[in-house]
Amino acid sequence: MDRLKEALVTALTTAVTRLPDDVIAALSRARDSEDSPIARQELETILKNTALARDAGLPICQDTGTPTFFVAAGADSPHLGIITPAITRAVAEATERIPLRPNTVDPFTGDNPGNNLGQGIPLIDWEVVPGDAVKIAILPKGGGSENACALRLLRPSAGIAGVKRAVVEHIAAVKGLPCPPTIVGVGIGGGADAALRLGKRALLRRVGEPHPEARVAALERELTTLLNETGIGPMGLGGRATVLAVHVEYAMRHPASLPVGIVIQCWADRRAVVLLRSDGRIEVEG
Amino acid sequence: MRTIALPDDLDAVATLRAGDRFYLTGRVFTARDAAHRLLLARHEHGGPLPFVPSRMGLYHCGPLVRRDAAGWHVLSAGPTTSMRMEPDEPRFLAAFRPRIVIGKGGMGPGTAAALARIGGVYAHFTGGAGALAARSIDRVEGVFFLEELGMAEAVWILHVTRFGPLLVTIDPAGGNLYRGVEEENAARMKKIMQRIEKEAR
């Protein structure tokens, strides 16, 4: 458990201080695509900040997010019992050591325990998968981008065109609030809660890594193009780069409903993964 | 690029126009949702503030700070979403008159009108650029309401040198960069929606 906790603290440190290479590459491409001097300057500042944070080991953004963990738990892993306590201890220690900003607040009293723990926190999303390994993905996601998420419950007759309209309208409505260029996770179907969960899980992919199904990948490309034609641009100040990518996940739906979860991640798409093998070996992927 | 020094250049702020870029040197105080409400409540009950907001910039920021033997250090301090403060900001600006409001994402018509009345600007700093911002913060000069509000919502008095680059997006003469983006977006939305309809048929 101590080794897993340490690996999780390391992974959290990596996540909040080092932006993954795929995100930096996407931001550089976005900068090169901009004609507007304001848009270019915003992306220059973002890239400068990212390099500075990496070199100095400082959190990229002061909003180190709500601690959120996606656990793909191998059904045959012998280590399932230590996952939750290791994550909980890692969050409290990381808050102290990295440090993370204490971001958990009691919704009734406004009290902040100061260690990023509390009722229902850290958020752990469990999925049981075949095999004996456990994969823990970490997604530090700030409040600004979380506030810009949405659930739309469409009439089934709206179809996939309705999904496109809903996503474009929503991104146009939130404009600069979630710190564009963003990565947009779209969850289609499954039910109201499932659609949002699918949308958030879609953010675990590398930026722009297409969905394995051709029809879904085509929708991702089309939505990316449409959103980058809205003119919202970096930080909502106008320009081409409104999104770096759109990732879509889906589940079957009820015949009477077409839920669409729209989950937005800011440009600071911080991620890390800890892999726990059945023999106890641990790997941290930045 | 121009540097505005506070409080020396307080009156020069009114001459800034939307689209101008500048760096800021001097003091800023941070205030988010809870601090806006707390400071306004104090003001309305006639209580004095422990600092002079009119001579500083107002920074919408919940910094990540650490305390060691030498005192407080800011590790990361980018702007927070300003629009959350829109309901309180007009009254806040009228009461405390900070001439530069720094944040990200833009603000609404109430704040724009209040800025016009006091000759102030809203200056955008890149959201998420917390490490870059921290590098220009020389020192923490004080903190208020830390016990009540916690690290992110407390009022931090920060001395900054060449903080930025900042972009004036709302000026006191009615200039507003967000309006241009909105108009452009509205025009483009029609075409985007038509394309979606066409492909759906």
Coordinates of C-alpha atoms in Angstrom, one line a residue:
Chain A
M1 CA 0.0 0.0 0.0
D2 CA 2.8 2.4 0.8
R3 CA 4.5 1.8 -2.5
L4 CA 1.2 2.3 -4.4
K5 CA 0.5 5.5 -2.4
E6 CA 4.0 6.8 -3.2
A7 CA 3.4 6.0 -6.9
L8 CA 0.1 7.9 -6.8
V9 CA 1.8 10.9 -5.3
T10 CA 4.5 10.8 -8.0
A11 CA 1.8 10.5 -10.7
L12 CA -0.2 13.4 -9.2
T13 CA 3.0 15.5 -9.1
T14 CA 3.7 14.7 -12.7
A15 CA 0.1 15.4 -13.7
V16 CA -0.1 18.9 -12.2
T17 CA 3.4 20.1 -13.2
R18 CA 4.1 18.5 -16.6
L19 CA 1.6 18.7 -19.4
P20 CA 1.7 15.5 -21.6
D21 CA 3.6 15.8 -24.8
D22 CA 0.5 15.2 -27.0
V23 CA -1.2 18.2 -25.4
I24 CA 1.9 20.4 -25.9
A25 CA 2.1 19.3 -29.5
A26 CA -1.6 20.1 -30.1
L27 CA -1.1 23.6 -28.5
S28 CA 1.9 24.3 -30.7
R29 CA -0.1 23.3 -33.8
A30 CA -2.9 25.5 -32.6
R31 CA -0.6 28.5 -32.2
D32 CA 0.8 27.9 -35.7
S33 CA -2.7 27.9 -37.2
E34 CA -3.7 31.3 -35.8
D35 CA -3.6 34.5 -37.9
S36 CA -4.9 36.7 -35.1
P37 CA -2.1 38.3 -33.0
I38 CA -4.2 38.1 -29.9
A39 CA -4.9 34.4 -30.4
R40 CA -1.2 33.7 -31.1
Q41 CA -0.1 35.6 -28.0
E42 CA -2.5 33.6 -25.8
L43 CA -1.1 30.3 -27.1
E44 CA 2.4 31.7 -26.7
T45 CA 1.7 32.6 -23.1
I46 CA 0.2 29.1 -22.5
L47 CA 3.3 27.3 -24.0
K48 CA 5.7 29.6 -22.1
N49 CA 3.8 28.9 -18.8
T50 CA 3.8 25.2 -19.5
A51 CA 7.6 25.1 -20.1
L52 CA 8.2 27.2 -17.0
A53 CA 6.0 24.9 -14.8
R54 CA 7.8 21.8 -16.1
D55 CA 11.3 23.3 -15.6
A56 CA 10.6 24.7 -12.1
G57 CA 8.4 21.8 -11.0
L58 CA 5.5 24.2 -10.3
P59 CA 1.8 23.5 -10.8
I60 CA 0.9 24.6 -14.3
C61 CA -2.4 26.1 -13.0
Q62 CA -3.2 27.2 -9.4
D63 CA -6.4 25.2 -9.7
T64 CA -5.1 21.7 -9.2
G65 CA -8.6 20.5 -9.5
T66 CA -10.8 18.0 -7.7
P67 CA -8.9 14.7 -7.1
T68 CA -10.5 12.3 -9.6
F69 CA -9.4 8.8 -10.3
F70 CA -10.6 6.3 -12.9
V71 CA -9.8 2.8 -11.8
A72 CA -9.9 0.0 -14.4
A73 CA -9.7 -2.9 -11.9
G74 CA -8.8 -6.3 -13.2
A75 CA -11.3 -8.8 -11.7
D76 CA -8.4 -11.2 -10.9
S77 CA -6.1 -8.6 -9.2
P78 CA -5.1 -9.6 -5.7
H79 CA -4.7 -5.9 -4.8
L80 CA -8.3 -4.5 -5.0
G81 CA -8.6 -3.9 -1.3
I82 CA -5.7 -1.4 -1.0
I83 CA -6.8 0.8 -3.9
T84 CA -9.2 3.1 -2.1
P85 CA -7.0 3.6 1.0
A86 CA -3.9 4.2 -1.1
I87 CA -5.7 6.8 -3.2
T88 CA -7.1 8.6 -0.1
R89 CA -3.7 8.7 1.6
A90 CA -2.0 9.8 -1.6
V91 CA -4.4 12.8 -2.0
A92 CA -3.8 14.0 1.6
E93 CA 0.0 13.7 1.2
A94 CA 0.1 15.2 -2.2
T95 CA -1.9 18.2 -0.9
E96 CA 0.9 18.7 1.6
R97 CA 3.9 17.8 -0.4
I98 CA 3.4 19.0 -4.0
P99 CA 1.4 21.0 -2.8
L100 CA -2.1 20.9 -4.2
R101 CA -4.6 23.7 -3.6
P102 CA -7.1 22.5 -1.0
N103 CA -10.2 22.5 -3.1
T104 CA -12.8 20.5 -1.3
V105 CA -15.5 22.5 0.4
D106 CA -18.5 21.3 2.4
P107 CA -21.6 22.3 0.3
F108 CA -23.6 23.1 3.4
T109 CA -21.2 25.0 5.6
G110 CA -18.5 26.1 3.2
D111 CA -15.9 24.6 5.4
N112 CA -12.6 23.5 3.8
P113 CA -10.8 20.6 5.6
G114 CA -7.6 21.7 3.9
N115 CA -6.5 18.2 2.8
N116 CA -8.7 17.6 -0.3
L117 CA -10.5 14.9 1.5
G118 CA -14.1 14.7 2.8
Q119 CA -17.5 13.1 2.0
G120 CA -17.4 11.4 -1.4
I121 CA -13.9 12.7 -2.1
P122 CA -11.5 11.7 -3.7
L123 CA -13.9 10.8 -6.5
I124 CA -13.1 7.2 -7.6
D125 CA -14.8 5.9 -10.7
W126 CA -14.6 2.1 -10.7
E127 CA -14.8 -0.2 -13.7
V128 CA -14.2 -3.9 -13.4
V129 CA -12.3 -5.3 -16.4
P130 CA -10.9 -8.7 -17.3
G131 CA -7.4 -9.6 -16.2
D132 CA -5.2 -9.2 -13.1
A133 CA -3.8 -5.7 -13.5
V134 CA -5.2 -2.4 -12.1
K135 CA -4.9 0.8 -14.1
I136 CA -5.5 4.0 -12.2
A137 CA -5.9 7.1 -14.4
I138 CA -5.7 10.5 -12.8
L139 CA -7.5 13.6 -14.3
P140 CA -6.9 16.8 -12.3
K141 CA -9.7 19.0 -13.7
G142 CA -10.2 22.6 -12.7
G143 CA -13.5 24.2 -11.5
G144 CA -13.7 26.6 -14.5
S145 CA -13.9 23.8 -17.0
E146 CA -16.2 21.7 -14.8
N147 CA -18.6 24.6 -14.5
A148 CA -18.9 24.6 -18.3
C149 CA -20.1 21.0 -18.6
A150 CA -23.6 20.2 -19.6
L151 CA -26.2 17.4 -19.9
R152 CA -28.7 17.7 -22.8
L153 CA -31.6 15.3 -23.0
L154 CA -32.6 15.4 -26.7
R155 CA -35.6 13.9 -28.4
P156 CA -34.5 10.8 -30.2
S157 CA -35.8 12.2 -33.5
A158 CA -33.1 14.9 -33.3
G159 CA -30.6 12.1 -34.2
I160 CA -26.9 12.6 -34.6
A161 CA -27.5 16.0 -36.2
G162 CA -29.2 17.0 -33.0
V163 CA -26.1 15.9 -31.1
K164 CA -24.0 18.1 -33.3
R165 CA -26.3 21.1 -32.8
A166 CA -26.3 20.6 -29.1
V167 CA -22.5 20.4 -28.8
V168 CA -21.9 23.4 -31.1
E169 CA -24.6 25.5 -29.3
H170 CA -23.2 24.7 -25.9
I171 CA -19.5 25.5 -26.8
A172 CA -20.8 28.8 -28.3
A173 CA -22.7 29.5 -25.1
V174 CA -19.8 29.0 -22.7
K175 CA -17.3 30.9 -24.9
G176 CA -14.1 31.7 -23.0
L177 CA -15.2 30.4 -19.5
P178 CA -13.6 26.9 -19.6
C179 CA -10.1 28.2 -20.8
P180 CA -10.1 27.3 -24.5
P181 CA -8.7 25.7 -26.6
T182 CA -10.4 22.9 -24.8
I183 CA -10.7 19.2 -25.2
V184 CA -14.4 18.2 -25.4
G185 CA -15.6 14.8 -24.3
V186 CA -19.0 13.9 -25.7
G187 CA -20.9 11.0 -24.2
I188 CA -23.9 9.8 -26.2
G189 CA -26.6 7.5 -24.9
G190 CA -26.7 5.2 -21.9
G191 CA -28.9 7.4 -19.7
A192 CA -28.4 10.8 -18.1
D193 CA -25.7 9.8 -15.6
A194 CA -24.0 7.5 -18.1
A195 CA -23.8 10.1 -20.8
L196 CA -21.8 12.5 -18.5
R197 CA -19.6 9.6 -17.3
L198 CA -18.8 8.6 -20.9
G199 CA -18.0 12.2 -21.7
K200 CA -15.5 12.4 -18.8
R201 CA -14.0 9.0 -19.7
A202 CA -13.5 10.2 -23.2
L203 CA -11.0 12.7 -21.8
L204 CA -8.6 9.9 -20.7
R205 CA -7.5 9.4 -24.3
R206 CA -4.5 11.1 -25.7
V207 CA -5.5 14.4 -27.4
G208 CA -6.9 13.7 -30.8
E209 CA -6.5 9.9 -30.5
P210 CA -9.5 8.8 -32.6
H211 CA -12.2 6.4 -31.4
P212 CA -11.6 2.9 -32.8
E213 CA -15.0 2.9 -34.7
A214 CA -14.8 4.7 -38.0
R215 CA -18.3 6.3 -37.7
V216 CA -17.5 7.7 -34.2
A217 CA -14.0 8.9 -35.4
A218 CA -15.8 10.7 -38.3
L219 CA -18.1 12.4 -35.9
E220 CA -15.1 13.5 -33.8
R221 CA -13.4 15.0 -36.8
E222 CA -16.6 16.8 -37.9
L223 CA -17.3 18.2 -34.5
T224 CA -13.7 19.4 -34.2
T225 CA -14.0 21.3 -37.5
L226 CA -17.4 22.8 -36.6
L227 CA -16.3 24.0 -33.2
N228 CA -13.1 25.5 -34.6
E229 CA -15.3 27.5 -37.0
T230 CA -17.3 29.2 -34.2
G231 CA -14.7 32.0 -34.0
I232 CA -14.4 31.8 -30.2
G233 CA -10.7 31.0 -30.2
P234 CA -8.1 30.8 -27.4
M235 CA -9.5 32.2 -24.1
G236 CA -12.6 33.3 -25.9
L237 CA -10.8 36.2 -27.5
G238 CA -11.4 35.2 -31.1
G239 CA -9.5 32.9 -33.4
R240 CA -9.4 29.4 -34.9
A241 CA -8.4 27.2 -31.9
T242 CA -11.6 26.8 -29.9
V243 CA -10.9 23.1 -29.3
L244 CA -7.8 20.9 -29.5
A245 CA -9.9 17.8 -30.0
V246 CA -13.3 16.3 -29.6
H247 CA -13.5 12.7 -28.2
V248 CA -16.8 10.8 -28.4
E249 CA -17.9 7.7 -26.5
Y250 CA -21.3 6.1 -26.7
A251 CA -23.5 3.5 -25.2
M252 CA -26.9 2.1 -26.4
R253 CA -29.8 4.3 -25.5
H254 CA -33.5 3.9 -24.4
P255 CA -35.8 4.3 -27.5
A256 CA -37.4 7.3 -25.8
S257 CA -34.3 9.2 -24.9
L258 CA -31.1 10.6 -26.4
P259 CA -28.9 11.9 -23.6
V260 CA -25.8 13.9 -24.5
G261 CA -23.1 14.6 -21.9
I262 CA -20.8 17.4 -22.8
V263 CA -17.7 17.4 -20.6
I264 CA -15.1 20.1 -21.2
Q265 CA -11.4 19.9 -20.2
C266 CA -9.4 23.2 -20.2
W267 CA -6.2 23.5 -22.3
A268 CA -4.3 22.3 -19.2
D269 CA -5.3 18.7 -20.0
R270 CA -3.4 17.2 -17.1
R271 CA -3.3 13.4 -16.9
A272 CA -1.2 10.5 -15.4
V273 CA -1.6 6.8 -15.1
V274 CA -0.5 4.3 -12.4
L275 CA -0.4 0.6 -13.4
L276 CA -0.4 -2.0 -10.7
R277 CA 0.5 -5.5 -11.8
S278 CA -0.7 -8.6 -10.0
D279 CA 2.9 -9.4 -8.9
G280 CA 3.1 -6.0 -7.2
R281 CA 5.1 -4.2 -9.8
I282 CA 4.1 -0.5 -10.3
E283 CA 4.5 1.7 -13.3
V284 CA 3.8 5.4 -13.5
E285 CA 3.1 6.9 -16.9
G286 CA 3.3 10.6 -17.2
Chain B
M1 CA 5.4 46.8 -24.2
R2 CA 4.2 49.4 -21.7
T3 CA 4.4 48.9 -18.0
I4 CA 1.7 50.5 -15.7
A5 CA 2.9 51.1 -12.2
L6 CA 0.5 51.3 -9.3
P7 CA -0.3 53.6 -7.6
D8 CA 1.8 56.1 -9.7
D9 CA -0.1 55.5 -12.9
L10 CA -3.6 55.3 -11.5
D11 CA -4.9 58.1 -13.7
A12 CA -3.2 56.8 -16.8
V13 CA -5.4 53.6 -16.5
A14 CA -8.3 55.6 -17.9
T15 CA -6.4 56.1 -21.1
L16 CA -6.0 52.4 -21.8
R17 CA -8.1 51.0 -24.6
A18 CA -9.4 47.6 -25.5
G19 CA -6.7 45.7 -27.4
D20 CA -3.8 47.4 -25.6
R21 CA -1.3 45.1 -23.9
F22 CA 0.7 46.1 -20.8
Y23 CA 2.6 44.7 -17.8
L24 CA 1.6 45.7 -14.3
T25 CA 4.0 46.6 -11.5
G26 CA 2.8 47.3 -7.9
R27 CA 0.3 45.8 -5.6
V28 CA -2.7 43.7 -6.4
F29 CA -5.2 42.1 -4.0
T30 CA -7.0 38.8 -4.7
A31 CA -10.7 38.4 -4.3
R32 CA -13.0 35.7 -5.5
D33 CA -16.7 35.1 -4.8
A34 CA -16.6 34.8 -1.0
A35 CA -14.2 37.7 -0.6
H36 CA -16.3 40.0 -2.7
R37 CA -19.3 39.3 -0.5
L38 CA -17.3 39.6 2.8
L39 CA -15.7 42.9 1.8
L40 CA -19.0 44.3 0.6
A41 CA -20.7 43.3 3.9
R42 CA -17.9 45.1 5.9
H43 CA -18.2 48.2 3.7
E44 CA -22.0 48.3 4.1
H45 CA -21.7 48.1 7.9
G46 CA -19.2 50.9 7.9
G47 CA -16.2 48.8 8.9
P48 CA -12.8 49.9 7.7
L49 CA -10.7 47.6 5.5
P50 CA -7.2 46.5 6.6
F51 CA -5.8 47.6 3.2
V52 CA -6.4 50.3 0.6
P53 CA -8.0 48.7 -2.4
S54 CA -8.2 51.9 -4.5
R55 CA -4.4 52.0 -4.9
M56 CA -4.1 48.4 -6.0
G57 CA -5.3 46.1 -8.8
L58 CA -8.1 43.7 -8.1
Y59 CA -7.0 40.2 -9.1
H60 CA -9.6 37.4 -9.6
C61 CA -7.4 34.7 -8.3
G62 CA -7.3 31.9 -5.8
P63 CA -3.5 31.3 -5.5
L64 CA -1.7 28.2 -4.5
V65 CA 0.6 29.3 -1.7
R66 CA 3.0 27.6 0.7
R67 CA 4.4 28.8 4.0
D68 CA 7.9 28.1 5.1
A69 CA 10.2 29.7 7.7
A70 CA 10.7 32.8 5.5
G71 CA 7.0 33.4 5.1
W72 CA 4.4 32.9 2.3
H73 CA 5.4 32.0 -1.2
V74 CA 3.1 31.9 -4.2
L75 CA 3.7 28.8 -6.3
S76 CA 0.9 29.2 -8.9
A77 CA -1.5 32.0 -9.4
G78 CA -3.4 32.3 -12.6
P79 CA -6.7 34.1 -12.9
T80 CA -10.0 32.4 -12.1
T81 CA -13.2 32.8 -14.1
S82 CA -14.3 36.4 -13.6
M83 CA -17.9 36.0 -14.6
R84 CA -18.7 34.3 -11.3
M85 CA -18.1 37.7 -9.7
E86 CA -20.4 39.6 -12.1
P87 CA -23.4 39.8 -9.7
D88 CA -21.2 41.6 -7.0
E89 CA -18.7 43.5 -9.1
P90 CA -20.5 46.7 -10.0
R91 CA -21.2 47.4 -6.3
F92 CA -17.7 46.3 -5.4
L93 CA -16.1 48.7 -7.9
A94 CA -18.3 51.5 -6.8
A95 CA -17.3 50.9 -3.1
F96 CA -13.6 50.2 -3.5
R97 CA -12.6 51.8 -6.8
P98 CA -9.7 49.5 -7.9
R99 CA -8.8 50.9 -11.3
I100 CA -7.6 47.6 -12.9
V101 CA -9.6 44.4 -12.6
I102 CA -7.6 41.3 -13.7
G103 CA -9.2 38.1 -14.6
K104 CA -10.1 35.8 -17.5
G105 CA -13.1 35.0 -19.6
G106 CA -14.6 38.5 -19.6
M107 CA -17.3 40.2 -17.6
G108 CA -20.8 41.5 -18.2
P109 CA -22.5 44.8 -18.9
G110 CA -22.8 45.7 -15.1
T111 CA -19.0 45.6 -14.7
A112 CA -18.4 47.4 -17.9
A113 CA -20.6 50.3 -16.8
A114 CA -19.0 50.4 -13.4
L115 CA -15.5 50.5 -15.0
A116 CA -16.6 53.4 -17.2
R117 CA -17.8 55.3 -14.0
I118 CA -14.5 54.9 -12.2
G119 CA -12.2 55.2 -15.3
G120 CA -11.0 51.6 -14.9
V121 CA -10.3 48.6 -17.2
Y122 CA -10.8 44.9 -17.2
A123 CA -7.5 43.3 -18.1
H124 CA -7.3 39.7 -19.3
F125 CA -4.6 37.4 -18.2
T126 CA -4.3 33.9 -19.8
G127 CA -6.3 31.4 -17.9
G128 CA -4.2 28.5 -16.4
A129 CA -0.9 30.5 -16.7
G130 CA -0.4 30.0 -13.0
A131 CA 3.4 29.3 -13.0
L132 CA 4.1 32.4 -15.2
A133 CA 2.0 34.6 -13.0
A134 CA 3.8 33.3 -9.8
R135 CA 7.2 34.2 -11.3
S136 CA 6.2 37.9 -11.4
I137 CA 5.0 37.9 -7.8
D138 CA 7.9 39.2 -5.8
R139 CA 6.4 38.8 -2.4
V140 CA 3.3 38.3 -0.3
E141 CA 2.7 41.5 1.6
G142 CA -0.3 40.2 3.6
V143 CA -3.2 37.9 3.8
F144 CA -6.7 38.6 5.3
F145 CA -9.6 36.3 6.1
L146 CA -7.4 33.2 5.7
E147 CA -9.0 31.5 8.6
E148 CA -12.6 32.2 7.5
L149 CA -12.2 31.7 3.8
G150 CA -9.3 29.3 3.2
M151 CA -6.3 29.6 0.9
A152 CA -8.2 30.0 -2.4
E153 CA -10.9 32.5 -1.3
A154 CA -8.7 34.6 1.1
V155 CA -7.6 38.1 0.2
W156 CA -3.9 38.0 -0.6
I157 CA -1.9 41.3 -1.0
L158 CA 0.7 40.6 -3.6
H159 CA 3.5 42.8 -4.9
V160 CA 4.1 42.1 -8.6
T161 CA 6.8 43.2 -11.1
R162 CA 6.0 43.2 -14.8
F163 CA 3.0 41.0 -14.3
G164 CA 1.5 39.9 -17.6
P165 CA 1.3 40.3 -20.5
L166 CA -2.1 41.7 -19.7
L167 CA -4.6 42.5 -22.5
V168 CA -7.2 45.3 -22.0
T169 CA -10.5 43.7 -23.1
I170 CA -13.0 46.2 -21.5
D171 CA -12.1 49.9 -21.4
P172 CA -13.8 52.8 -19.7
A173 CA -14.8 54.4 -23.1
G174 CA -17.1 51.5 -24.1
G175 CA -14.5 49.4 -25.9
N176 CA -15.1 45.7 -25.4
L177 CA -13.3 42.9 -27.2
Y178 CA -15.8 40.2 -26.2
R179 CA -18.6 42.0 -28.1
G180 CA -16.6 41.6 -31.3
V181 CA -16.2 37.9 -30.7
E182 CA -19.9 37.5 -29.9
E183 CA -20.9 39.2 -33.1
E184 CA -18.5 37.1 -35.2
N185 CA -19.8 34.0 -33.4
A186 CA -23.4 34.8 -34.0
A187 CA -22.8 35.2 -37.7
R188 CA -20.8 32.0 -38.0
M189 CA -23.4 30.0 -36.0
K190 CA -26.0 30.5 -38.7
K191 CA -23.7 28.9 -41.3
I192 CA -22.6 26.1 -39.0
M193 CA -26.2 25.2 -38.2
Q194 CA -27.1 25.3 -41.9
R195 CA -24.3 22.9 -42.7
I196 CA -25.5 20.5 -40.0
E197 CA -29.0 20.6 -41.4
K198 CA -27.9 20.0 -44.9
E199 CA -25.8 17.0 -44.0
A200 CA -28.6 15.6 -41.9
R201 CA -31.0 15.4 -45.0

